[in-house]
Amino acid sequence: MTPDPTPDTTPDPAPDPTAHTRHGTLDDDDARTVLDIDLLIDDPGTRIVVCCGAGGVGKTTTAAALGLRAAERGRKVVVLTIDPARRLAQSMGIDSLDNTPRRVKGIDDGSGGELHAMMLDMKRTFDEIVEAHADKDRARAILENPFYQSLSAGFAGTQEYMAMEKLGQLRARDQWDLIVVDTPPSRSALDFLDAPKRLGSFLDGKLIRVLMAPAKVGGRAGMKFLNVGMSMMTGALGKVLGGQLLRDVQTFVAAMDTMFGGFRTRADATYRLLQAPGTAFLVVAAPERDALREAAYFVERLASEDMPLAGLVLNRVHGSGAAHLSAERSLSAAETLSSENLEDGRIVDQGGGKAGVRNTPDSPDAPTNSTNSANSPEVTGSSAATGSAARLTIGLLKLHAERMQLLAREQRTRDRFTALHPEVAVTEVAALPGDVHDLAGLRDIADRLAAGGPPAGATA
């Protein structure tokens, strides 16, 4: 069988670090660097975009929206998601995604672009590696091994490593202009980066060397060596793992012996690929304290690993069309309206500008007709309607105050992040009123990504 080629990690010319940024202004006193998404995805030198971040911040939607926009601007794109929720398939109008890239229909392909999508099948990817790098008999022995079946289905770190393997395979085929990766929903999004190192540590570990020793000796001599020279070791392992599991592990290790070097080689090559100039990392975060704290950690970690960071996508940012009305003024107006116009639960529609002044028989302008008194049905009805309107107004003022307080909190958290990392370009995506479930919704997100600036009223 022909093995998958090792990813080409020949470095491209070093890019200008400001090539995908532009300078924007939030207000007269707040200048910042804005990430220009269109410059990033239009650049033919950008071959891989990796979306990383904490769980629940919109990585999958961001990855899909980026892929859609790049395809509609003329690039041949594949989006690789590791999200088990299958929302990517639903939003792209595909019944299901699997380990094979599937073309997305319904995009605007007037510029000659294509959009493909796939979802990582961890076990199938592992099986493909075995089938590609072992002869038929050895591959069958590995695939039928109970320990391998457990390992490939859910061993800690396997998903992240297989995501790296699949990325390496996609890049090596050179079939797409751009690969957009939605990283696994792990406790730490950077498990994706750690997977090759963890695999190398596992393969070089003492336990593996012990279990490989009988296979290296071979035949009866090997079994004698195992039974005599390591009887204490295997006895202890047998008690911990169980005799049958230990035999399954030993059989698996013996069958995989010739493949371990290939795992390490490909893992190292993919890691170098992630450090190459053609790769761009986007950290996705919500404008919340915990999410931006995680984002700061990702930014620092990427820098320490020499990974090329394109910028931060600040997702679900809130805005207001009435930002000129502060929370304080809104609450003050609500309090005034409540205390003056709802006193004793009575409001009279004065019409002529005397709102809040009750007519009494002693007042100079008091009506003489009893049917026009404050207790008449007409005035009572007007009072009830005005009271209802006032209560609605008070509620809206308080709701607006809450929104402005939310905007202020988001602004403070963003400012803390930018103060710590002024070098990081940022694009802000205004919050949508509902979930994204089709191409039109993804296109809306993509437009907001490309706009770069905050939504109306996002500044406090």
PDB file of C-alpha atoms in Angstrom, residues 52-190:
ATOM      1  CA  CYS A  52      -8.817  27.495  18.712  1.00  0.00           C
ATOM      2  CA  GLY A  53     -10.318  28.635  21.986  1.00  0.00           C
ATOM      3  CA  ALA A  54     -12.286  27.480  24.992  1.00  0.00           C
ATOM      4  CA  GLY A  55     -15.433  25.410  24.585  1.00  0.00           C
ATOM      5  CA  GLY A  56     -18.710  27.095  23.711  1.00  0.00           C
ATOM      6  CA  VAL A  57     -17.278  30.298  22.220  1.00  0.00           C
ATOM      7  CA  GLY A  58     -18.297  29.618  18.612  1.00  0.00           C
ATOM      8  CA  LYS A  59     -15.227  27.953  17.084  1.00  0.00           C
ATOM      9  CA  THR A  60     -17.265  25.662  14.821  1.00  0.00           C
ATOM     10  CA  THR A  61     -19.437  28.474  13.503  1.00  0.00           C
ATOM     11  CA  THR A  62     -16.407  30.710  13.006  1.00  0.00           C
ATOM     12  CA  ALA A  63     -14.553  27.989  11.082  1.00  0.00           C
ATOM     13  CA  ALA A  64     -17.569  27.311   8.860  1.00  0.00           C
ATOM     14  CA  ALA A  65     -18.164  31.030   8.191  1.00  0.00           C
ATOM     15  CA  LEU A  66     -14.498  31.565   7.288  1.00  0.00           C
ATOM     16  CA  GLY A  67     -14.589  28.589   4.923  1.00  0.00           C
ATOM     17  CA  LEU A  68     -17.764  29.847   3.248  1.00  0.00           C
ATOM     18  CA  ARG A  69     -16.417  33.362   2.758  1.00  0.00           C
ATOM     19  CA  ALA A  70     -13.095  32.126   1.383  1.00  0.00           C
ATOM     20  CA  ALA A  71     -14.893  29.806  -1.056  1.00  0.00           C
ATOM     21  CA  GLU A  72     -17.212  32.565  -2.255  1.00  0.00           C
ATOM     22  CA  ARG A  73     -14.176  34.771  -2.818  1.00  0.00           C
ATOM     23  CA  GLY A  74     -12.626  32.197  -5.159  1.00  0.00           C
ATOM     24  CA  ARG A  75     -10.651  29.711  -3.077  1.00  0.00           C
ATOM     25  CA  LYS A  76     -11.043  25.940  -2.963  1.00  0.00           C
ATOM     26  CA  VAL A  77     -11.642  25.277   0.730  1.00  0.00           C
ATOM     27  CA  VAL A  78     -12.133  22.305   3.024  1.00  0.00           C
ATOM     28  CA  VAL A  79     -13.391  22.757   6.582  1.00  0.00           C
ATOM     29  CA  LEU A  80     -12.369  20.046   9.054  1.00  0.00           C
ATOM     30  CA  THR A  81     -14.466  19.958  12.204  1.00  0.00           C
ATOM     31  CA  ILE A  82     -14.048  17.799  15.283  1.00  0.00           C
ATOM     32  CA  ASP A  83     -17.336  18.966  16.805  1.00  0.00           C
ATOM     33  CA  PRO A  84     -19.584  15.997  17.686  1.00  0.00           C
ATOM     34  CA  ALA A  85     -22.697  18.194  17.729  1.00  0.00           C
ATOM     35  CA  ARG A  86     -22.916  18.012  13.892  1.00  0.00           C
ATOM     36  CA  ARG A  87     -24.076  21.626  13.709  1.00  0.00           C
ATOM     37  CA  LEU A  88     -21.635  22.253  10.866  1.00  0.00           C
ATOM     38  CA  ALA A  89     -23.379  19.706   8.649  1.00  0.00           C
ATOM     39  CA  GLN A  90     -26.774  21.166   9.446  1.00  0.00           C
ATOM     40  CA  SER A  91     -25.733  24.745   8.718  1.00  0.00           C
ATOM     41  CA  MET A  92     -24.245  23.681   5.378  1.00  0.00           C
ATOM     42  CA  GLY A  93     -27.299  21.713   4.306  1.00  0.00           C
ATOM     43  CA  ILE A  94     -25.540  18.338   4.420  1.00  0.00           C
ATOM     44  CA  ASP A  95     -27.351  15.355   5.931  1.00  0.00           C
ATOM     45  CA  SER A  96     -24.185  14.147   7.647  1.00  0.00           C
ATOM     46  CA  LEU A  97     -20.433  14.604   7.624  1.00  0.00           C
ATOM     47  CA  ASP A  98     -17.826  11.872   7.870  1.00  0.00           C
ATOM     48  CA  ASN A  99     -14.129  11.303   7.266  1.00  0.00           C
ATOM     49  CA  THR A 100     -14.463  12.106   3.546  1.00  0.00           C
ATOM     50  CA  PRO A 101     -14.665  15.751   2.385  1.00  0.00           C
ATOM     51  CA  ARG A 102     -18.092  16.460   0.881  1.00  0.00           C
ATOM     52  CA  ARG A 103     -18.839  19.379  -1.406  1.00  0.00           C
ATOM     53  CA  VAL A 104     -21.274  21.962  -0.068  1.00  0.00           C
ATOM     54  CA  LYS A 105     -23.976  23.008  -2.495  1.00  0.00           C
ATOM     55  CA  GLY A 106     -25.686  26.361  -2.646  1.00  0.00           C
ATOM     56  CA  ILE A 107     -22.678  28.644  -2.280  1.00  0.00           C
ATOM     57  CA  ASP A 108     -22.002  31.514  -4.656  1.00  0.00           C
ATOM     58  CA  ASP A 109     -19.333  29.963  -6.891  1.00  0.00           C
ATOM     59  CA  GLY A 110     -19.191  32.831  -9.374  1.00  0.00           C
ATOM     60  CA  SER A 111     -15.557  33.457  -8.432  1.00  0.00           C
ATOM     61  CA  GLY A 112     -14.596  29.849  -9.085  1.00  0.00           C
ATOM     62  CA  GLY A 113     -14.331  28.738  -5.464  1.00  0.00           C
ATOM     63  CA  GLU A 114     -15.489  25.506  -3.851  1.00  0.00           C
ATOM     64  CA  LEU A 115     -16.432  24.597  -0.307  1.00  0.00           C
ATOM     65  CA  HIS A 116     -15.983  21.110   1.116  1.00  0.00           C
ATOM     66  CA  ALA A 117     -16.658  19.964   4.668  1.00  0.00           C
ATOM     67  CA  MET A 118     -15.800  16.918   6.751  1.00  0.00           C
ATOM     68  CA  MET A 119     -15.994  15.753  10.343  1.00  0.00           C
ATOM     69  CA  LEU A 120     -13.147  13.796  11.895  1.00  0.00           C
ATOM     70  CA  ASP A 121     -13.901  10.129  12.440  1.00  0.00           C
ATOM     71  CA  MET A 122     -11.238   9.344  15.003  1.00  0.00           C
ATOM     72  CA  LYS A 123     -11.369   5.557  14.725  1.00  0.00           C
ATOM     73  CA  ARG A 124     -11.576   5.549  10.939  1.00  0.00           C
ATOM     74  CA  THR A 125      -8.556   7.842  10.704  1.00  0.00           C
ATOM     75  CA  PHE A 126      -6.571   5.491  12.948  1.00  0.00           C
ATOM     76  CA  ASP A 127      -7.690   2.526  10.827  1.00  0.00           C
ATOM     77  CA  GLU A 128      -6.566   4.324   7.662  1.00  0.00           C
ATOM     78  CA  ILE A 129      -3.117   4.874   9.152  1.00  0.00           C
ATOM     79  CA  VAL A 130      -2.797   1.191  10.013  1.00  0.00           C
ATOM     80  CA  GLU A 131      -4.009   0.107   6.571  1.00  0.00           C
ATOM     81  CA  ALA A 132      -1.616   2.507   4.830  1.00  0.00           C
ATOM     82  CA  HIS A 133       1.489   1.631   6.823  1.00  0.00           C
ATOM     83  CA  ALA A 134       1.211  -2.116   7.468  1.00  0.00           C
ATOM     84  CA  ASP A 135       0.954  -5.137   5.203  1.00  0.00           C
ATOM     85  CA  LYS A 136      -2.428  -6.830   4.894  1.00  0.00           C
ATOM     86  CA  ASP A 137      -1.899  -9.557   7.513  1.00  0.00           C
ATOM     87  CA  ARG A 138      -0.328  -7.247  10.073  1.00  0.00           C
ATOM     88  CA  ALA A 139      -3.027  -4.633   9.512  1.00  0.00           C
ATOM     89  CA  ARG A 140      -5.754  -7.220  10.102  1.00  0.00           C
ATOM     90  CA  ALA A 141      -4.058  -8.395  13.298  1.00  0.00           C
ATOM     91  CA  ILE A 142      -3.892  -4.802  14.577  1.00  0.00           C
ATOM     92  CA  LEU A 143      -7.449  -3.875  13.605  1.00  0.00           C
ATOM     93  CA  GLU A 144      -8.875  -6.990  15.300  1.00  0.00           C
ATOM     94  CA  ASN A 145      -6.845  -6.540  18.473  1.00  0.00           C
ATOM     95  CA  PRO A 146      -9.098  -5.673  21.462  1.00  0.00           C
ATOM     96  CA  PHE A 147      -6.589  -3.219  22.923  1.00  0.00           C
ATOM     97  CA  TYR A 148      -6.305  -1.405  19.587  1.00  0.00           C
ATOM     98  CA  GLN A 149     -10.083  -1.180  19.331  1.00  0.00           C
ATOM     99  CA  SER A 150     -10.249   0.474  22.757  1.00  0.00           C
ATOM    100  CA  LEU A 151      -7.319   2.757  21.976  1.00  0.00           C
ATOM    101  CA  SER A 152      -8.688   3.911  18.625  1.00  0.00           C
ATOM    102  CA  ALA A 153     -12.198   4.497  19.982  1.00  0.00           C
ATOM    103  CA  GLY A 154     -11.418   6.787  22.890  1.00  0.00           C
ATOM    104  CA  PHE A 155      -7.952   6.639  24.428  1.00  0.00           C
ATOM    105  CA  ALA A 156      -7.011   9.956  26.051  1.00  0.00           C
ATOM    106  CA  GLY A 157      -5.409  12.240  23.491  1.00  0.00           C
ATOM    107  CA  THR A 158      -6.248  10.024  20.513  1.00  0.00           C
ATOM    108  CA  GLN A 159      -8.770  12.491  19.102  1.00  0.00           C
ATOM    109  CA  GLU A 160      -6.303  15.364  19.134  1.00  0.00           C
ATOM    110  CA  TYR A 161      -3.570  13.243  17.565  1.00  0.00           C
ATOM    111  CA  MET A 162      -5.902  11.961  14.854  1.00  0.00           C
ATOM    112  CA  ALA A 163      -6.932  15.531  14.102  1.00  0.00           C
ATOM    113  CA  MET A 164      -3.245  16.275  13.533  1.00  0.00           C
ATOM    114  CA  GLU A 165      -2.912  13.192  11.326  1.00  0.00           C
ATOM    115  CA  LYS A 166      -5.919  14.172   9.228  1.00  0.00           C
ATOM    116  CA  LEU A 167      -4.634  17.724   8.838  1.00  0.00           C
ATOM    117  CA  GLY A 168      -1.299  16.339   7.652  1.00  0.00           C
ATOM    118  CA  GLN A 169      -3.056  14.089   5.150  1.00  0.00           C
ATOM    119  CA  LEU A 170      -5.178  16.922   3.760  1.00  0.00           C
ATOM    120  CA  ARG A 171      -2.207  19.245   3.374  1.00  0.00           C
ATOM    121  CA  ALA A 172      -0.042  16.568   1.765  1.00  0.00           C
ATOM    122  CA  ARG A 173      -2.621  15.957  -0.973  1.00  0.00           C
ATOM    123  CA  ASP A 174      -2.368  19.621  -2.027  1.00  0.00           C
ATOM    124  CA  GLN A 175      -5.959  19.384  -3.253  1.00  0.00           C
ATOM    125  CA  TRP A 176      -7.267  22.526  -1.523  1.00  0.00           C
ATOM    126  CA  ASP A 177      -6.147  26.139  -1.493  1.00  0.00           C
ATOM    127  CA  LEU A 178      -7.175  26.542   2.132  1.00  0.00           C
ATOM    128  CA  ILE A 179      -7.821  24.167   5.037  1.00  0.00           C
ATOM    129  CA  VAL A 180      -9.840  25.553   7.950  1.00  0.00           C
ATOM    130  CA  VAL A 181      -9.596  23.511  11.148  1.00  0.00           C
ATOM    131  CA  ASP A 182     -12.048  23.575  14.034  1.00  0.00           C
ATOM    132  CA  THR A 183     -10.030  22.243  16.967  1.00  0.00           C
ATOM    133  CA  PRO A 184     -11.419  19.562  19.335  1.00  0.00           C
ATOM    134  CA  PRO A 185     -13.734  20.573  22.191  1.00  0.00           C
ATOM    135  CA  SER A 186     -11.132  19.685  24.810  1.00  0.00           C
ATOM    136  CA  ARG A 187     -10.671  21.065  28.310  1.00  0.00           C
ATOM    137  CA  SER A 188      -7.650  22.796  26.869  1.00  0.00           C
ATOM    138  CA  ALA A 189      -7.930  23.799  23.219  1.00  0.00           C
ATOM    139  CA  LEU A 190      -4.149  23.496  22.946  1.00  0.00           C
TER     140      LEU A 190
END
